[in-house]
CSV table of C-alpha atoms and ligand atoms in Angstrom, one decimal:
chain,number,residue,atom,x,y,z
A,149,MET,CA,-17.1,42.6,3.7
A,150,SER,CA,-14.2,41.1,5.8
A,151,PRO,CA,-14.8,37.5,7.0
A,152,THR,CA,-15.2,37.1,10.6
A,153,SER,CA,-14.6,33.6,12.5
A,154,SER,CA,-18.2,32.4,11.8
A,155,THR,CA,-18.6,33.7,8.0
A,156,ASP,CA,-16.8,34.0,5.0
A,157,ALA,CA,-15.8,37.3,2.8
A,158,THR,CA,-19.3,37.1,1.5
A,159,GLY,CA,-21.0,36.8,4.9
A,160,SER,CA,-21.8,33.2,4.6
A,161,ALA,CA,-21.8,31.1,7.4
A,162,THR,CA,-20.7,28.2,5.2
A,163,PRO,CA,-17.4,29.3,3.5
A,164,THR,CA,-17.7,29.6,-0.2
A,165,LEU,CA,-16.2,29.5,-3.4
A,166,THR,CA,-17.5,32.3,-6.1
A,167,VAL,CA,-17.1,30.9,-9.7
A,168,THR,CA,-17.8,33.2,-12.8
A,169,ASP,CA,-18.2,31.5,-16.0
A,170,ASN,CA,-16.8,33.5,-18.4
A,171,ARG,CA,-18.6,32.0,-21.2
A,172,THR,CA,-21.7,33.1,-20.1
A,173,GLY,CA,-21.1,35.8,-17.2
A,174,GLN,CA,-23.2,33.4,-14.7
A,175,THR,CA,-21.7,33.1,-11.1
A,176,TYR,CA,-22.0,30.5,-9.0
A,177,GLU,CA,-21.6,29.9,-5.0
A,178,LEU,CA,-20.0,26.4,-4.3
A,179,PRO,CA,-19.7,25.2,-0.7
A,180,ILE,CA,-16.3,24.6,0.8
A,181,GLU,CA,-16.2,21.6,3.3
A,182,ASN,CA,-13.1,19.9,4.8
A,183,GLY,CA,-11.0,22.3,2.3
A,184,SER,CA,-12.9,20.9,-0.9
A,185,ILE,CA,-15.7,21.4,-3.2
A,186,ARG,CA,-18.0,18.8,-4.3
A,187,ALA,CA,-16.9,17.8,-8.0
A,188,MET,CA,-20.9,17.6,-8.6
A,189,ASP,CA,-21.3,21.1,-7.6
A,190,LEU,CA,-19.5,21.5,-11.1
A,191,ARG,CA,-22.2,20.4,-13.0
A,192,GLN,CA,-24.7,23.1,-12.4
A,193,ILE,CA,-22.0,25.2,-14.7
A,194,LYS,CA,-23.2,25.0,-18.2
A,195,VAL,CA,-23.5,27.1,-21.4
A,196,ASP,CA,-27.0,26.2,-22.2
A,197,GLU,CA,-29.7,23.5,-20.8
A,198,GLY,CA,-28.5,20.9,-23.1
A,199,ASP,CA,-24.7,21.1,-21.8
A,200,PHE,CA,-23.6,18.0,-19.7
A,201,GLY,CA,-22.1,20.5,-17.0
A,202,LEU,CA,-18.4,21.0,-16.1
A,203,LEU,CA,-16.6,18.2,-15.2
A,204,ALA,CA,-12.8,18.3,-13.0
A,205,TYR,CA,-10.2,16.5,-15.1
A,206,ASP,CA,-7.4,15.2,-12.8
A,207,PRO,CA,-5.0,12.3,-14.2
A,208,GLY,CA,-3.7,10.1,-11.6
A,209,PHE,CA,-6.4,11.8,-9.2
A,210,LYS,CA,-3.3,14.0,-8.1
A,211,ASN,CA,-6.0,16.8,-6.3
A,212,THR,CA,-9.2,14.5,-6.3
A,213,ALA,CA,-10.4,13.2,-2.7
A,214,ASN,CA,-12.8,10.1,-3.4
A,215,THR,CA,-13.5,9.3,0.1
A,216,ARG,CA,-13.7,10.6,3.7
A,217,SER,CA,-11.8,8.2,6.0
A,218,THR,CA,-10.6,8.2,9.6
A,219,VAL,CA,-8.1,5.2,9.4
A,220,THR,CA,-4.6,6.9,8.5
A,221,PHE,CA,-3.6,10.6,8.3
A,222,ILE,CA,-0.6,11.9,6.3
A,223,ASP,CA,0.9,15.3,6.2
A,224,GLY,CA,3.4,15.2,3.2
A,225,ASP,CA,5.2,18.5,4.0
A,226,GLU,CA,5.7,17.8,7.5
A,227,GLY,CA,6.5,14.0,7.0
A,228,ILE,CA,3.9,13.1,9.6
A,229,LEU,CA,1.9,9.5,9.4
A,230,ARG,CA,-0.6,8.3,12.0
A,231,TYR,CA,-2.8,5.3,12.3
A,232,ARG,CA,-6.1,6.1,13.8
A,233,GLY,CA,-4.2,9.1,15.5
A,234,TYR,CA,-1.3,7.5,16.7
A,235,PRO,CA,2.4,8.4,15.4
A,236,ILE,CA,3.8,5.9,13.2
A,237,GLU,CA,6.9,6.3,15.4
A,238,GLN,CA,5.4,5.4,18.5
A,239,LEU,CA,3.5,2.2,16.8
A,240,ALA,CA,6.9,0.9,15.7
A,241,GLU,CA,8.5,1.6,18.8
A,242,SER,CA,6.0,0.2,21.7
A,243,SER,CA,3.3,-1.9,19.7
A,244,ASN,CA,3.1,-5.1,17.6
A,245,PHE,CA,1.6,-6.0,13.9
A,246,LEU,CA,-1.4,-7.8,15.6
A,247,GLU,CA,-2.2,-4.9,17.7
A,248,VAL,CA,-1.6,-2.4,15.0
A,249,ALA,CA,-3.7,-4.8,12.7
A,250,TYR,CA,-6.6,-4.4,15.1
A,251,LEU,CA,-6.3,-0.4,15.3
A,252,LEU,CA,-6.2,-0.3,11.8
A,253,ILE,CA,-9.8,-2.3,11.5
A,254,HIS,CA,-11.4,-1.4,14.7
A,255,GLY,CA,-10.2,2.2,15.2
A,256,GLU,CA,-9.0,1.8,18.8
A,257,LEU,CA,-6.4,-0.2,20.5
A,258,PRO,CA,-7.5,-3.3,22.2
A,259,ASP,CA,-7.7,-3.9,25.7
A,260,ARG,CA,-6.1,-7.2,27.1
A,261,ASP,CA,-9.1,-9.6,26.2
A,262,GLN,CA,-9.7,-7.8,22.9
A,263,TYR,CA,-6.1,-8.4,22.0
A,264,ASP,CA,-6.2,-12.0,23.4
A,265,ALA,CA,-9.2,-13.0,21.6
A,266,TRP,CA,-8.0,-11.3,18.0
A,267,ASP,CA,-4.5,-13.1,18.6
A,268,HIS,CA,-5.9,-16.3,19.6
A,269,GLU,CA,-8.4,-15.9,16.0
A,270,ILE,CA,-5.7,-15.1,13.8
A,271,THR,CA,-3.0,-17.7,15.1
A,272,HIS,CA,-5.9,-20.4,14.5
A,273,HIS,CA,-6.8,-19.6,11.1
A,274,THR,CA,-3.3,-19.4,9.7
A,275,PHE,CA,-3.6,-22.8,7.6
A,276,ILE,CA,-4.8,-22.7,4.1
A,277,HIS,CA,-6.9,-25.4,2.3
A,278,GLU,CA,-4.6,-28.3,1.1
A,279,ASN,CA,-6.0,-27.9,-2.2
A,280,LEU,CA,-4.2,-24.4,-2.4
A,281,LYS,CA,-1.1,-26.0,-2.2
A,282,GLN,CA,-1.8,-27.7,-5.8
A,283,PHE,CA,-2.4,-24.0,-7.3
A,284,MET,CA,1.2,-23.4,-5.6
A,285,ASP,CA,2.8,-26.6,-7.2
A,286,GLY,CA,1.1,-25.6,-10.6
A,287,PHE,CA,3.4,-22.6,-11.1
A,288,HIS,CA,6.8,-22.6,-12.7
A,289,HIS,CA,9.7,-23.2,-10.6
A,290,ASP,CA,11.0,-19.5,-11.4
A,291,ALA,CA,7.4,-18.1,-11.1
A,292,HIS,CA,7.7,-14.7,-9.1
A,293,PRO,CA,6.3,-15.3,-5.8
A,294,MET,CA,4.3,-12.0,-6.1
A,295,GLY,CA,2.2,-13.4,-8.9
A,296,MET,CA,1.6,-16.7,-7.2
A,297,LEU,CA,0.4,-14.5,-4.0
A,298,VAL,CA,-2.0,-12.5,-6.6
A,299,SER,CA,-3.4,-15.7,-7.9
A,300,THR,CA,-3.8,-17.7,-4.7
A,301,VAL,CA,-5.2,-14.6,-2.6
A,302,GLY,CA,-7.9,-14.5,-5.1
A,303,ALA,CA,-8.4,-18.2,-5.3
A,304,LEU,CA,-9.2,-17.9,-1.5
A,305,SER,CA,-12.7,-16.7,-2.5
A,306,THR,CA,-13.4,-19.9,-4.1
A,307,PHE,CA,-13.2,-21.9,-0.6
A,308,TYR,CA,-15.2,-19.4,1.5
A,309,PRO,CA,-18.6,-18.3,-0.4
A,310,GLU,CA,-19.8,-16.9,2.5
A,311,ALA,CA,-17.4,-14.2,1.7
A,312,LYS,CA,-20.1,-12.5,-0.2
A,313,GLY,CA,-22.3,-11.9,2.7
A,314,LEU,CA,-21.0,-8.3,3.2
A,315,ASP,CA,-24.0,-7.0,4.9
A,316,ASP,CA,-23.3,-9.5,7.7
A,317,PRO,CA,-20.5,-8.2,10.2
A,318,ASP,CA,-19.8,-11.4,11.7
A,319,ALA,CA,-19.0,-12.9,8.2
A,320,ARG,CA,-17.0,-9.8,7.4
A,321,HIS,CA,-15.1,-10.2,10.4
A,322,MET,CA,-14.4,-13.7,9.6
A,323,GLN,CA,-12.9,-12.9,6.1
A,324,ILE,CA,-10.7,-10.3,7.9
A,325,ILE,CA,-9.4,-12.8,10.1
A,326,ARG,CA,-8.9,-15.3,7.2
A,327,LEU,CA,-6.7,-13.0,5.1
A,328,ILE,CA,-4.6,-11.4,7.8
A,329,ALA,CA,-4.0,-15.1,9.3
A,330,LYS,CA,-3.4,-16.6,5.5
A,331,PHE,CA,-1.3,-13.9,3.6
A,332,PRO,CA,2.1,-15.2,5.6
A,333,THR,CA,1.2,-18.8,4.9
A,334,LEU,CA,0.7,-18.2,1.2
A,335,ALA,CA,3.7,-15.6,1.1
A,336,ALA,CA,5.9,-18.5,2.9
A,337,PHE,CA,4.2,-21.3,0.4
A,338,ALA,CA,5.2,-19.3,-2.3
A,339,TYR,CA,9.1,-18.6,-1.4
A,340,ARG,CA,9.3,-22.5,-0.7
A,341,HIS,CA,7.9,-23.4,-3.8
A,342,SER,CA,10.4,-21.3,-5.8
A,343,ILE,CA,13.6,-22.7,-4.0
A,344,GLY,CA,11.8,-26.5,-4.3
A,345,MET,CA,11.6,-27.0,-0.5
A,346,ARG,CA,8.4,-28.6,1.0
A,347,TYR,CA,6.2,-26.3,3.0
A,348,ALA,CA,7.1,-25.4,6.4
A,349,TYR,CA,3.5,-25.4,8.2
A,350,PRO,CA,2.5,-22.5,10.7
A,351,ASP,CA,3.5,-23.3,14.4
A,352,ASN,CA,0.7,-22.1,17.0
A,353,ASP,CA,3.5,-21.5,19.5
A,354,LEU,CA,4.9,-18.3,17.9
A,355,SER,CA,3.9,-14.8,17.3
A,356,PHE,CA,2.8,-13.5,14.2
A,357,SER,CA,6.0,-12.7,12.6
A,358,GLY,CA,8.1,-15.5,14.2
A,359,ASN,CA,5.5,-17.8,12.8
A,360,PHE,CA,6.2,-16.4,9.4
A,361,LEU,CA,10.0,-16.7,9.8
A,362,ASN,CA,9.4,-20.4,11.0
A,363,MET,CA,7.4,-21.1,7.6
A,364,MET,CA,10.1,-19.1,5.8
A,365,TRP,CA,13.2,-20.9,7.2
A,366,LYS,CA,12.3,-23.8,8.9
A,367,THR,CA,14.6,-26.8,7.8
A,368,THR,CA,15.2,-30.0,9.7
A,369,GLU,CA,15.0,-28.8,13.1
A,370,LEU,CA,11.9,-30.1,15.0
A,371,LYS,CA,10.9,-26.7,16.3
A,372,TYR,CA,12.1,-23.5,14.8
A,373,GLU,CA,13.3,-20.6,17.1
A,374,PRO,CA,13.3,-17.4,15.5
A,375,ASP,CA,16.0,-14.7,16.4
A,376,PRO,CA,14.3,-12.4,18.5
A,377,VAL,CA,15.9,-9.2,17.1
A,378,LEU,CA,14.8,-10.7,13.6
A,379,GLU,CA,11.6,-11.5,14.8
A,380,ARG,CA,10.9,-7.9,16.3
A,381,ALA,CA,12.4,-6.1,12.9
A,382,MET,CA,10.1,-8.3,10.8
A,383,ASP,CA,7.2,-7.1,13.1
A,384,ALA,CA,8.3,-3.6,12.8
A,385,LEU,CA,8.9,-3.6,9.3
A,386,LEU,CA,5.2,-4.9,8.9
A,387,ILE,CA,3.7,-2.1,11.2
A,388,LEU,CA,5.6,0.5,8.8
A,389,HIS,CA,3.8,-1.1,6.1
A,390,ALA,CA,0.4,-1.7,7.5
A,391,ASP,CA,-1.4,1.3,5.8
A,392,HIS,CA,-0.9,4.7,3.9
A,393,GLU,CA,-4.3,6.0,3.2
A,394,GLN,CA,-5.3,6.3,-0.4
A,395,ASN,CA,-2.3,4.9,-2.0
A,396,CYS,CA,-2.9,3.2,-5.6
A,397,SER,CA,-3.3,-0.3,-3.9
A,398,THR,CA,-5.7,0.7,-1.2
A,399,THR,CA,-7.6,2.8,-4.3
A,400,THR,CA,-8.0,-0.5,-6.0
A,401,MET,CA,-9.2,-2.3,-3.0
A,402,ARG,CA,-11.7,0.4,-2.3
A,403,ALA,CA,-12.5,0.2,-6.3
A,404,ILE,CA,-13.1,-3.5,-6.5
A,405,GLY,CA,-14.8,-3.4,-3.4
A,406,SER,CA,-17.2,-1.0,-4.0
A,407,SER,CA,-18.7,-3.4,-6.8
A,408,ASP,CA,-19.7,-5.7,-4.0
A,409,ALA,CA,-17.0,-8.3,-4.8
A,410,ASP,CA,-15.8,-10.2,-2.0
A,411,PRO,CA,-12.7,-9.2,-0.1
A,412,TYR,CA,-10.3,-12.0,-1.4
A,413,SER,CA,-10.8,-10.7,-5.2
A,414,ALA,CA,-10.5,-7.2,-3.9
A,415,ALA,CA,-7.4,-8.3,-2.1
A,416,ALA,CA,-6.1,-10.0,-5.4
A,417,GLY,CA,-6.6,-6.8,-7.1
A,418,ALA,CA,-4.7,-4.6,-4.6
A,419,ALA,CA,-2.0,-7.0,-4.2
A,420,ALA,CA,-1.7,-6.9,-8.2
A,421,ALA,CA,-1.5,-3.1,-8.1
A,422,LEU,CA,1.1,-3.1,-5.3
A,423,TYR,CA,3.2,-5.4,-7.7
A,424,GLY,CA,4.3,-2.3,-10.0
A,425,PRO,CA,7.5,-1.0,-9.5
A,426,LYS,CA,6.4,2.6,-8.9
A,427,HIS,CA,4.4,1.5,-6.0
A,428,GLY,CA,5.4,-2.0,-3.6
A,429,GLY,CA,7.5,-3.3,-6.6
A,430,ALA,CA,10.1,-0.3,-5.6
A,431,ASN,CA,11.5,-2.2,-2.9
A,432,GLU,CA,12.8,-5.0,-5.2
A,433,ALA,CA,13.7,-2.3,-8.0
A,434,VAL,CA,15.8,-0.1,-5.4
A,435,LEU,CA,18.0,-3.5,-4.9
A,436,ARG,CA,18.6,-4.1,-8.5
A,437,MET,CA,19.1,-0.2,-8.7
A,438,LEU,CA,22.2,-0.5,-6.1
A,439,ASN,CA,23.4,-3.6,-7.2
A,440,GLU,CA,23.6,-1.7,-10.7
A,441,ILE,CA,25.5,1.2,-9.3
A,442,GLY,CA,27.9,-1.3,-7.6
A,443,SER,CA,29.9,0.6,-5.4
A,444,VAL,CA,29.9,4.1,-3.5
A,445,ASP,CA,32.8,5.4,-6.2
A,446,ASN,CA,29.6,5.1,-8.8
A,447,VAL,CA,27.1,7.1,-7.0
A,448,ALA,CA,27.9,10.6,-8.2
A,449,ASP,CA,27.5,9.2,-12.0
A,450,ALA,CA,24.1,7.3,-11.2
A,451,VAL,CA,22.7,10.7,-9.7
A,452,LYS,CA,23.7,12.7,-13.1
A,453,ALA,CA,22.0,9.9,-14.8
A,454,ALA,CA,18.9,10.0,-13.0
A,455,LYS,CA,18.7,13.6,-13.2
A,456,ASN,CA,19.1,13.1,-17.2
A,457,GLY,CA,15.9,11.4,-17.0
A,458,GLU,CA,18.2,8.1,-17.9
A,459,PHE,CA,16.8,6.3,-15.0
A,460,ARG,CA,14.3,6.8,-12.1
A,461,LEU,CA,15.9,7.0,-8.7
A,462,MET,CA,14.0,4.0,-7.3
A,463,GLY,CA,13.0,4.5,-3.6
A,464,PHE,CA,12.9,8.2,-4.0
A,465,GLY,CA,10.1,10.6,-4.6
A,466,HIS,CA,6.5,10.5,-3.4
A,467,ARG,CA,3.0,11.4,-4.4
A,468,VAL,CA,2.1,12.8,-0.8
A,469,TYR,CA,5.6,13.1,1.1
A,470,LYS,CA,7.5,16.3,0.1
A,471,ASN,CA,9.6,15.7,3.2
A,472,TYR,CA,11.4,12.6,4.5
A,473,ASP,CA,8.9,9.7,4.6
A,474,PRO,CA,9.1,9.0,8.3
A,475,ARG,CA,9.0,5.1,7.6
A,476,ALA,CA,12.3,5.5,6.1
A,477,LYS,CA,13.5,7.3,9.3
A,478,VAL,CA,12.2,4.2,11.4
A,479,ILE,CA,13.5,1.6,8.6
A,480,GLN,CA,17.1,3.2,8.9
A,481,GLY,CA,17.1,2.6,12.5
A,482,LEU,CA,16.1,-1.2,12.2
A,483,ALA,CA,18.7,-1.7,9.8
A,484,HIS,CA,21.5,-1.1,12.5
A,485,GLU,CA,19.7,-3.4,14.7
A,486,VAL,CA,19.6,-6.2,12.1
A,487,PHE,CA,23.0,-5.8,10.9
A,488,GLU,CA,24.1,-6.3,14.5
A,489,VAL,CA,22.5,-10.1,13.9
A,490,THR,CA,23.3,-10.6,10.4
A,491,GLY,CA,26.3,-8.6,9.4
A,492,LYS,CA,26.3,-5.5,7.8
A,493,ASN,CA,24.8,-5.2,4.3
A,494,PRO,CA,27.5,-3.7,1.7
A,495,LEU,CA,24.8,-2.0,-0.2
A,496,LEU,CA,24.0,0.5,2.8
A,497,ASP,CA,27.2,2.4,2.1
A,498,ILE,CA,25.9,2.7,-1.5
A,499,ALA,CA,22.4,3.9,-0.1
A,500,VAL,CA,23.6,6.2,2.1
A,501,GLU,CA,26.0,8.0,-0.1
A,502,LEU,CA,23.4,8.2,-3.0
A,503,GLU,CA,20.9,9.7,-0.2
A,504,GLN,CA,23.4,12.3,0.7
A,505,ILE,CA,24.3,13.2,-2.8
A,506,ALA,CA,20.7,13.3,-4.0
A,507,LEU,CA,19.6,15.6,-0.7
A,508,GLU,CA,22.5,18.2,-1.6
A,509,ASP,CA,21.4,18.1,-5.2
A,510,GLU,CA,19.0,21.2,-6.9
A,511,TYR,CA,17.1,18.3,-9.1
A,512,PHE,CA,16.0,16.6,-6.0
A,513,VAL,CA,15.6,19.6,-3.8
A,514,GLU,CA,13.4,21.3,-6.0
A,515,ARG,CA,11.2,18.4,-6.7
A,516,LYS,CA,11.3,17.7,-3.0
A,517,LEU,CA,12.5,14.1,-3.8
A,518,TYR,CA,13.7,12.2,-0.4
A,519,PRO,CA,14.0,8.6,0.4
A,520,ASN,CA,10.3,6.6,0.7
A,521,VAL,CA,9.6,3.6,2.8
A,522,ASP,CA,11.2,1.5,-0.1
A,523,PHE,CA,14.6,3.0,-0.1
A,524,TYR,CA,16.0,1.4,2.8
A,525,SER,CA,13.5,-1.7,3.2
A,526,GLY,CA,15.2,-3.7,0.8
A,527,ILE,CA,18.5,-3.7,2.5
A,528,ILE,CA,17.0,-5.2,5.6
A,529,TYR,CA,15.1,-7.8,3.7
A,530,GLN,CA,18.1,-8.8,1.7
A,531,ALA,CA,20.2,-8.9,4.7
A,532,MET,CA,17.6,-11.1,6.6
A,533,GLY,CA,18.0,-13.6,4.1
A,534,PHE,CA,14.9,-12.7,1.8
A,535,PRO,CA,15.5,-12.9,-1.9
A,536,THR,CA,14.8,-9.6,-4.0
A,537,SER,CA,11.6,-11.3,-5.3
A,538,MET,CA,10.1,-11.6,-1.9
A,539,PHE,CA,10.2,-8.0,-1.4
A,540,PRO,CA,6.7,-7.3,-2.7
A,541,VAL,CA,5.5,-10.0,-1.2
A,542,LEU,CA,6.5,-8.7,2.4
A,543,PHE,CA,5.1,-5.2,1.6
A,544,ALA,CA,1.7,-6.8,0.8
A,545,MET,CA,2.0,-8.9,3.8
A,546,GLY,CA,2.1,-5.9,6.0
A,547,ARG,CA,-0.6,-3.8,3.8
A,548,ILE,CA,-3.4,-6.2,4.0
A,549,PRO,CA,-4.7,-4.6,7.4
A,550,GLY,CA,-5.1,-1.4,5.6
A,551,TRP,CA,-6.2,-2.5,2.6
A,552,LEU,CA,-9.1,-4.4,4.8
A,553,ALA,CA,-9.7,-1.5,7.0
A,554,HIS,CA,-10.4,1.0,4.0
A,555,TRP,CA,-12.3,-2.0,2.2
A,556,GLN,CA,-14.7,-2.0,5.2
A,557,GLU,CA,-14.8,1.8,5.8
A,558,ASN,CA,-16.0,2.1,2.0
A,559,LEU,CA,-18.8,-0.7,2.2
A,560,LEU,CA,-20.1,1.2,5.4
A,561,ASP,CA,-19.8,4.3,3.8
A,562,ASP,CA,-23.3,5.5,2.8
A,563,GLU,CA,-21.9,8.3,0.5
A,564,GLN,CA,-20.0,6.0,-1.6
A,565,ALA,CA,-21.1,4.2,-4.5
A,566,ILE,CA,-19.6,1.7,-7.4
A,567,VAL,CA,-16.4,3.4,-8.4
A,568,ARG,CA,-17.5,4.9,-12.4
A,569,PRO,CA,-15.0,7.9,-13.5
A,570,ARG,CA,-16.2,9.8,-16.1
A,571,GLN,CA,-13.9,10.9,-19.1
A,572,LEU,CA,-13.2,13.5,-21.6
A,573,PHE,CA,-13.7,11.9,-24.9
A,574,VAL,CA,-11.4,13.3,-27.6
A,575,GLY,CA,-11.4,10.7,-30.1
A,576,GLU,CA,-13.3,10.2,-33.5
A,577,ASP,CA,-16.9,11.6,-34.3
A,578,GLU,CA,-19.4,9.7,-35.7
A,579,ARG,CA,-18.1,7.7,-39.2
A,580,ASP,CA,-19.4,5.1,-41.5
A,581,TYR,CA,-17.8,1.5,-41.8
A,582,VAL,CA,-15.7,1.0,-45.1
A,583,GLY,CA,-15.2,-2.7,-46.2
A,584,ILE,CA,-11.7,-3.7,-46.3
A,585,GLU,CA,-11.9,-3.8,-50.0
A,586,ASP,CA,-12.3,-0.3,-50.0
A,587,ARG,CA,-9.9,1.0,-47.2
B,69,SDX,C1,5.1,3.6,-2.5
B,69,SDX,O1,1.0,6.5,-2.4
B,69,SDX,C2,1.9,6.1,-1.4
B,69,SDX,O2,1.4,6.0,-0.5
B,69,SDX,C3,2.8,4.8,-1.8
B,69,SDX,C4,3.3,3.9,-0.7
B,69,SDX,C5,2.5,3.2,0.1
B,69,SDX,O3,3.0,3.0,1.3
B,69,SDX,O4,1.3,3.0,0.0
B,69,SDX,O5,4.2,5.4,-0.1
B,69,SDX,C6,4.5,3.2,-1.1
B,69,SDX,O6,4.6,3.3,-3.5
B,69,SDX,C7,6.3,4.6,-2.3
B,69,SDX,C8,6.6,5.0,-3.7
B,69,SDX,C9,7.8,3.6,-4.4
B,69,SDX,N1,8.1,4.2,-5.7
B,69,SDX,C10,9.1,4.7,-6.0
B,69,SDX,O7,10.2,4.7,-5.2
B,69,SDX,C11,9.4,4.9,-7.6
B,69,SDX,C12,10.3,6.2,-7.7
B,69,SDX,N2,9.5,7.0,-7.3
B,69,SDX,C13,8.8,7.5,-8.5
B,69,SDX,O8,8.2,6.8,-9.6
B,69,SDX,C14,7.5,8.7,-8.2
B,69,SDX,O9,8.5,9.5,-7.3
B,69,SDX,C15,6.2,8.3,-7.5
B,69,SDX,C16,5.6,7.2,-8.4
B,69,SDX,C17,6.6,7.5,-6.1
B,69,SDX,C18,5.4,9.6,-7.3
B,69,SDX,O10,5.4,9.9,-8.8
B,69,SDX,P1,4.4,11.3,-9.1
B,69,SDX,O11,4.0,12.1,-7.7
B,69,SDX,O12,3.4,11.0,-10.1
B,69,SDX,O13,5.7,12.3,-9.2
B,69,SDX,P2,6.2,12.5,-10.8
B,69,SDX,O14,6.2,11.2,-11.5
B,69,SDX,O15,5.0,13.4,-11.5
B,69,SDX,O16,7.5,13.2,-10.6
B,69,SDX,C19,7.3,14.6,-10.2
B,69,SDX,C20,8.6,15.2,-10.9
B,69,SDX,C21,9.0,14.8,-12.1
B,69,SDX,O17,9.8,15.5,-12.6
B,69,SDX,P3,9.7,16.8,-13.9
B,69,SDX,O18,8.9,16.0,-15.0
B,69,SDX,O19,8.8,17.4,-13.2
B,69,SDX,O20,10.7,17.2,-14.4
B,69,SDX,O21,10.1,14.4,-10.4
B,69,SDX,C22,10.4,13.3,-11.1
B,69,SDX,C23,9.9,13.3,-12.3
B,69,SDX,O22,10.5,13.2,-13.2
B,69,SDX,N3,10.9,12.3,-10.4
B,69,SDX,C24,12.2,11.6,-10.1
B,69,SDX,C25,11.6,10.5,-9.2
B,69,SDX,N4,10.4,10.7,-9.0
B,69,SDX,C26,9.8,11.7,-9.3
B,69,SDX,N5,12.9,11.8,-10.7
B,69,SDX,C27,14.2,11.1,-10.4
B,69,SDX,N6,13.7,9.6,-9.6
B,69,SDX,C28,12.9,9.7,-8.9
B,69,SDX,N7,12.7,8.5,-8.1
């Protein structure tokens, strides 16, 4: 029977997957919804009544959807990224980070009053409790700023016990404001500690990104005045990092939130996941890689070594994008604006040459490995004066609204439950204990 617009090949109004278990000859009809089947529908497929039923085995969740979400849409083949339906290119061009944070969390762009209230609330929550400085001061002089950030974000939960009131929308709103507002302060304080400089406090007269640059770079001037080009570039970079659907750190945020832990503890876990060089730590790894390559003349040999598996081309490849990461394209454009002010970062030539050779090489083409968001971002950050150790911290600062949007979406989703996957046990069967003398 040929499918009509409202039925599938079996004539069913709900599209179904017919599965035959050849162990028993049994056939099952599994409903297909949103291009997926429910993993729980596999459990009915058994050999006998005592059987647990079939599981889906998916290391790294490469083909598993764990949620329905309305926050961010990515089409990896087409290189499309939209926050709440708005293309990333338009937001990077015309919006600002606080407005994008509002969009991600509330689902709509704010009107003027909503924006002004949001901006005012965040601006007036940038200070951290003075005791938190003692946490910062306790770190070794060469502590990695990301390790400091993970620890102090988690410590925030001890200052706001009301954050456990997850059912109260006002309490959730307050913690969302605090986390967005205090991340830059913690980030800048971590940097200032690492260079032995006193902390520069927030300046409420400045924009979100301008104030971050103030807390990073202020020295003896009475009032720090950010360079408008660098302020704008910082803001655009934060927009580009603000969300990316179910990436490793966001999934971590959802998983921790699923146990009803407070959002500060969840954000600390998400930041810890982001720290990994396969994820948000890649921008730092890209700069190390480009410095090791050292010159444009060495690029061809570096690509050969990457193809031989001697090292991973950091900033290349992506679980979802099998096309150019749209964020990398926008960042390339930003690089030229920043270099007008800072002078060109010589590593850019090596990066461009590396991209050129890789994109023409069969190894990368057949694996659909393109530059991702981390490939060019570090080159800009370095030109703006940030040490490489601060790169994952900048990534986290951008990503906090995305983490919070997904944390809240997960909390409010009646379908969700505490994250507790199954396993395929392939270990030892039962065996008796043997005393050490007899082993
Ligand atoms: C981010 O998920 C997100 O959305 C993340 C992110 C976000 O905004 O949150 O976009 C941010 O994390 C970007 C990615 C930053 N990481 C890097 O740049 C590190 C280098 N990239 C790789 O480690 C890798 O590409 C991953 C981790 C990003 C993706 O890994 P997958 O999807 O598990 O792919 P894979 O490791 O299975 O690789 C597939 C093949 C393998 O070859 P074969 O074993 O099939 O022969 O491609 C190869 C890999 O060896 N490969 C690479 C490569 N990345 C993958 N070979 C050389 N250089 C690379 N960078």
